XYZ file of N, CA and C in Angstrom:
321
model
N 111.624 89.899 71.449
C 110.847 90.434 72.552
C 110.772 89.375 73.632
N 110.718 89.797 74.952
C 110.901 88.735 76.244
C 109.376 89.323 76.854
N 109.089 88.314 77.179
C 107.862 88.332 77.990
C 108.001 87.888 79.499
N 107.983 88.474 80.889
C 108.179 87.909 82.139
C 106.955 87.965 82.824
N 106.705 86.551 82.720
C 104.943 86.564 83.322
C 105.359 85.682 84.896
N 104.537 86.753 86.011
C 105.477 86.612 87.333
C 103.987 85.700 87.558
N 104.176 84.661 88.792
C 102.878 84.522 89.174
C 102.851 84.659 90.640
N 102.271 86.148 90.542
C 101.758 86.772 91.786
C 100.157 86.126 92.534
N 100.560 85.821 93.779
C 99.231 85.338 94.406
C 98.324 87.179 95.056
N 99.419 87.805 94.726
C 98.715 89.417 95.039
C 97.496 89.721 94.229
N 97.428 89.458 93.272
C 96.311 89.642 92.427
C 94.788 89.047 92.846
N 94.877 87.673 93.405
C 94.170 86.482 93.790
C 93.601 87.444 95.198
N 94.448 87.482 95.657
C 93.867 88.602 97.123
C 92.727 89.233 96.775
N 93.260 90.063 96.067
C 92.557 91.615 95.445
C 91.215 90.803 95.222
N 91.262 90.237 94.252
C 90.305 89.547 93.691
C 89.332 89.329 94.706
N 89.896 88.114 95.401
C 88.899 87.800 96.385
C 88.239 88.869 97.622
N 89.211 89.924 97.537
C 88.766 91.009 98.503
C 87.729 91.855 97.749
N 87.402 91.986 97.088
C 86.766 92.533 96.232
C 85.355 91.684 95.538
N 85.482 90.507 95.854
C 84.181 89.899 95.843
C 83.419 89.668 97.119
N 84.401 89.702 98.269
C 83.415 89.685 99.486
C 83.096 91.083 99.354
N 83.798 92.153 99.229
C 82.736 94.002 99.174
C 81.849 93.836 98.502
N 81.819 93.433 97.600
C 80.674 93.038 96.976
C 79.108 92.521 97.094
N 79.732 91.390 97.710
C 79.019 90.492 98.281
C 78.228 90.885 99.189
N 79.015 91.615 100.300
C 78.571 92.583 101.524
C 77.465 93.634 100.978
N 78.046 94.602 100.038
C 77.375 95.767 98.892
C 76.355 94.947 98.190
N 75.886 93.832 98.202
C 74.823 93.779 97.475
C 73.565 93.348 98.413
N 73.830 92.850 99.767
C 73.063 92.277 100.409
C 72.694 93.409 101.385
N 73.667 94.879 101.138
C 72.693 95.915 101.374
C 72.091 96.766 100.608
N 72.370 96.209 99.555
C 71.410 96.790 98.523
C 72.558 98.052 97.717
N 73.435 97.966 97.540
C 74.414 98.545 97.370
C 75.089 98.202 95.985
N 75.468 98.903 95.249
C 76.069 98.575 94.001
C 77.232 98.353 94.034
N 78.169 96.940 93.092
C 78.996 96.533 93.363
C 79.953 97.509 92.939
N 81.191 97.720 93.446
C 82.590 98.411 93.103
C 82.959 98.285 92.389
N 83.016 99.026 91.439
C 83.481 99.523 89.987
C 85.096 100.319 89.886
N 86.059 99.085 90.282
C 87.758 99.747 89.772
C 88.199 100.651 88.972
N 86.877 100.672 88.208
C 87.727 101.824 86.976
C 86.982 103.129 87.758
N 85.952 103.137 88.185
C 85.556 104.263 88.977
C 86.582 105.118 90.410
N 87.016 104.597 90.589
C 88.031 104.438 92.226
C 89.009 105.758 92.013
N 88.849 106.580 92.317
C 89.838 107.876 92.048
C 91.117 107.454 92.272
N 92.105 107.891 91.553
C 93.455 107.602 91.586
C 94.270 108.511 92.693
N 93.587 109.898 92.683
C 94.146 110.664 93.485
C 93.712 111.133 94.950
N 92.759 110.044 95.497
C 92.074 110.229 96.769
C 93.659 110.640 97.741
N 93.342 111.856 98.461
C 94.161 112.681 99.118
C 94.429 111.638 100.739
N 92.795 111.323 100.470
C 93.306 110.290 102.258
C 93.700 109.488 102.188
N 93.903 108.392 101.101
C 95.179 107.046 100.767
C 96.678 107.513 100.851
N 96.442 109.015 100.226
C 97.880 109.513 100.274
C 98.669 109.607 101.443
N 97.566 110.387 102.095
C 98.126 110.776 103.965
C 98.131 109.320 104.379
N 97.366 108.474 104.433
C 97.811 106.654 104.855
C 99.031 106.533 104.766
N 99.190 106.321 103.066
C 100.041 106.142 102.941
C 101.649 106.057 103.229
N 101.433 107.604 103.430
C 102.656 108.593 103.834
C 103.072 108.386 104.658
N 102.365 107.700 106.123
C 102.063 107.364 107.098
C 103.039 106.122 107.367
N 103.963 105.341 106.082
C 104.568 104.370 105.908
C 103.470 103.060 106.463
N 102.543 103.139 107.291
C 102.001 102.221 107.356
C 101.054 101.570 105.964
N 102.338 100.581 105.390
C 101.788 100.000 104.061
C 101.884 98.538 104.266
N 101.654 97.352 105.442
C 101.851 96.162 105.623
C 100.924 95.807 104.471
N 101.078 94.927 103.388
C 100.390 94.120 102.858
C 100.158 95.033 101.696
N 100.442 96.129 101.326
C 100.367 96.761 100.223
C 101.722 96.501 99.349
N 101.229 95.663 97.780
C 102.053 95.090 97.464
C 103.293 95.747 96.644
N 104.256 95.548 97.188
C 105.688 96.591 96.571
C 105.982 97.545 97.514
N 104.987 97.973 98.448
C 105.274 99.077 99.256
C 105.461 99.084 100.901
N 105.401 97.407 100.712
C 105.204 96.691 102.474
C 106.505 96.650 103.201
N 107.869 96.763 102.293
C 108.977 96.378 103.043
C 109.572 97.435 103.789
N 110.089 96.946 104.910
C 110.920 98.543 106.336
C 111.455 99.186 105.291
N 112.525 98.901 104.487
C 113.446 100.016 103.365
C 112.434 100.726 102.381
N 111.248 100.283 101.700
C 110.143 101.023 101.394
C 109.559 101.714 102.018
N 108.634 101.147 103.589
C 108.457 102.469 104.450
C 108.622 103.524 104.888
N 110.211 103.242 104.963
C 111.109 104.456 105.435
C 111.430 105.635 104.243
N 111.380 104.865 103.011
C 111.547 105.719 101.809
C 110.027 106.763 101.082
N 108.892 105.632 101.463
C 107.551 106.519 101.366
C 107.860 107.518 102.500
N 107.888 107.236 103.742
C 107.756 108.318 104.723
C 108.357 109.717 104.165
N 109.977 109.598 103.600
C 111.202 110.368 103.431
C 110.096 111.272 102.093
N 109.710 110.289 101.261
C 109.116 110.845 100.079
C 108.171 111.916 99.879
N 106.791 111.345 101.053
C 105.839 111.840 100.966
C 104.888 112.290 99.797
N 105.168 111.082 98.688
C 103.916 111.036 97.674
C 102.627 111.339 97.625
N 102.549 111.886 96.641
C 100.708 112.615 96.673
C 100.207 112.476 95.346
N 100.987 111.523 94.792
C 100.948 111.791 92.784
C 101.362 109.595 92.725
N 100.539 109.115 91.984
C 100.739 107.712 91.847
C 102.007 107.986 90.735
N 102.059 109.017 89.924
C 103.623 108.876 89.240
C 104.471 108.569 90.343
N 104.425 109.215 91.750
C 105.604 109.101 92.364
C 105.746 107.813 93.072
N 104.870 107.158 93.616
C 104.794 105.777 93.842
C 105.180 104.691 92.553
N 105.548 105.045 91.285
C 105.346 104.181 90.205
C 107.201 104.296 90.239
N 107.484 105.641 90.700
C 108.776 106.184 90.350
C 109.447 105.432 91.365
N 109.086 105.346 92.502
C 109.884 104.639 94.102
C 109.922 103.537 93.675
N 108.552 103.057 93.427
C 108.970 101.000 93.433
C 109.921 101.097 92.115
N 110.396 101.599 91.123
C 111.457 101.819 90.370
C 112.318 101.794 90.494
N 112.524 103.034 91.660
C 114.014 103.062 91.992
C 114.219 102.177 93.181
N 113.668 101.139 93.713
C 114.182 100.495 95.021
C 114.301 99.308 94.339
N 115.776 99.663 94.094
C 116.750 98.738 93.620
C 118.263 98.917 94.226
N 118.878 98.020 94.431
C 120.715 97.875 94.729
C 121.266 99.468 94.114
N 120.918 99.123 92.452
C 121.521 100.464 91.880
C 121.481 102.025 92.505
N 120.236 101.973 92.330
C 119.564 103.338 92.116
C 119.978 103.836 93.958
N 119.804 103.012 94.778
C 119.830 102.997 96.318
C 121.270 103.209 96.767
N 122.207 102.925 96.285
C 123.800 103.018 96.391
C 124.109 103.872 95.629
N 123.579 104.326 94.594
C 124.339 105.584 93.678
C 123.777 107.013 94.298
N 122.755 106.930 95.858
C 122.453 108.038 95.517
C 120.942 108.989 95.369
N 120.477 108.002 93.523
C 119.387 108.439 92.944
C 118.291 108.325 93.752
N 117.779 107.824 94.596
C 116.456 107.611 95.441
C 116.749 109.464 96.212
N 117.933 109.327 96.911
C 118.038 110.492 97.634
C 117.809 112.158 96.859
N 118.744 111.671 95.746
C 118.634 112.707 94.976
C 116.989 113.293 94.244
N 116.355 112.186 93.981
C 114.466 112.402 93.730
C 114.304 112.835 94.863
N 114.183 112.552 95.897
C 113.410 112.798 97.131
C 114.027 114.037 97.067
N 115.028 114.620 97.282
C 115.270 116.385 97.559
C 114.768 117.154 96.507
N 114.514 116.653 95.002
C 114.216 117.036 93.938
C 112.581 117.411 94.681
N 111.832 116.164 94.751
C 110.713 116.600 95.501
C 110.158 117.617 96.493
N 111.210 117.752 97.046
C 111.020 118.974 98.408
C 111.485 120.003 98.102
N 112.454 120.171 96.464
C 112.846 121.498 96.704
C 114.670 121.824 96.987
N 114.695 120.697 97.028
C 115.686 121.046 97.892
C 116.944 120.652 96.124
């Protein structure tokens, strides 16, 4: 078994972004943010999203990602789990990105 332990400073962000809400949320009397509470399927992150405007959202920030959320139009975190998957050399030259995305629409 291989273990690949990356060391992301993305995490450290989060972190710290999430202790100033906090911080903010408690000094108005506000209860701190609870991650496991946070709906997975909030409809208005989606439309953001979709929106390709993802600077600083991690995996989903680069122009060839933007352009591929836009094309996508995800509304399901499977399908965001499925994109940063396929945005690879492979999957991007054979095709398969294009071929999901029409799968998606129907087409």
């Amino acid at each position: 078994v291989k273990f690949d332990f990356l060391g992301l400073r993305t995490l450290t962000v989060i972190d710290w972004a999430i202790g100033l809400v906090n911080e903010t949320r408690a000094k108005q009397g506000q209860d701190a943010i609870d991650l496991e509470q946070l709906p997975a399927d909030d409809p208005e992150v989606y439309r953001l999203i979709c929106t390709g405007r993802t600077t600083a959202l991690f995996q989903l920030e680069s122009r060839g990602m933007q352009e591929l959320i836009q094309r996508l139009q995800p509304d399901h975190f499977e399908e965001l789990v499925a994109l940063v998957a396929l945005f690879r050399p492979g999957p991007l030259q054979s095709g398969m990105v294009d071929d999901f995305i029409h799968r998606k629409h129907g087409r």
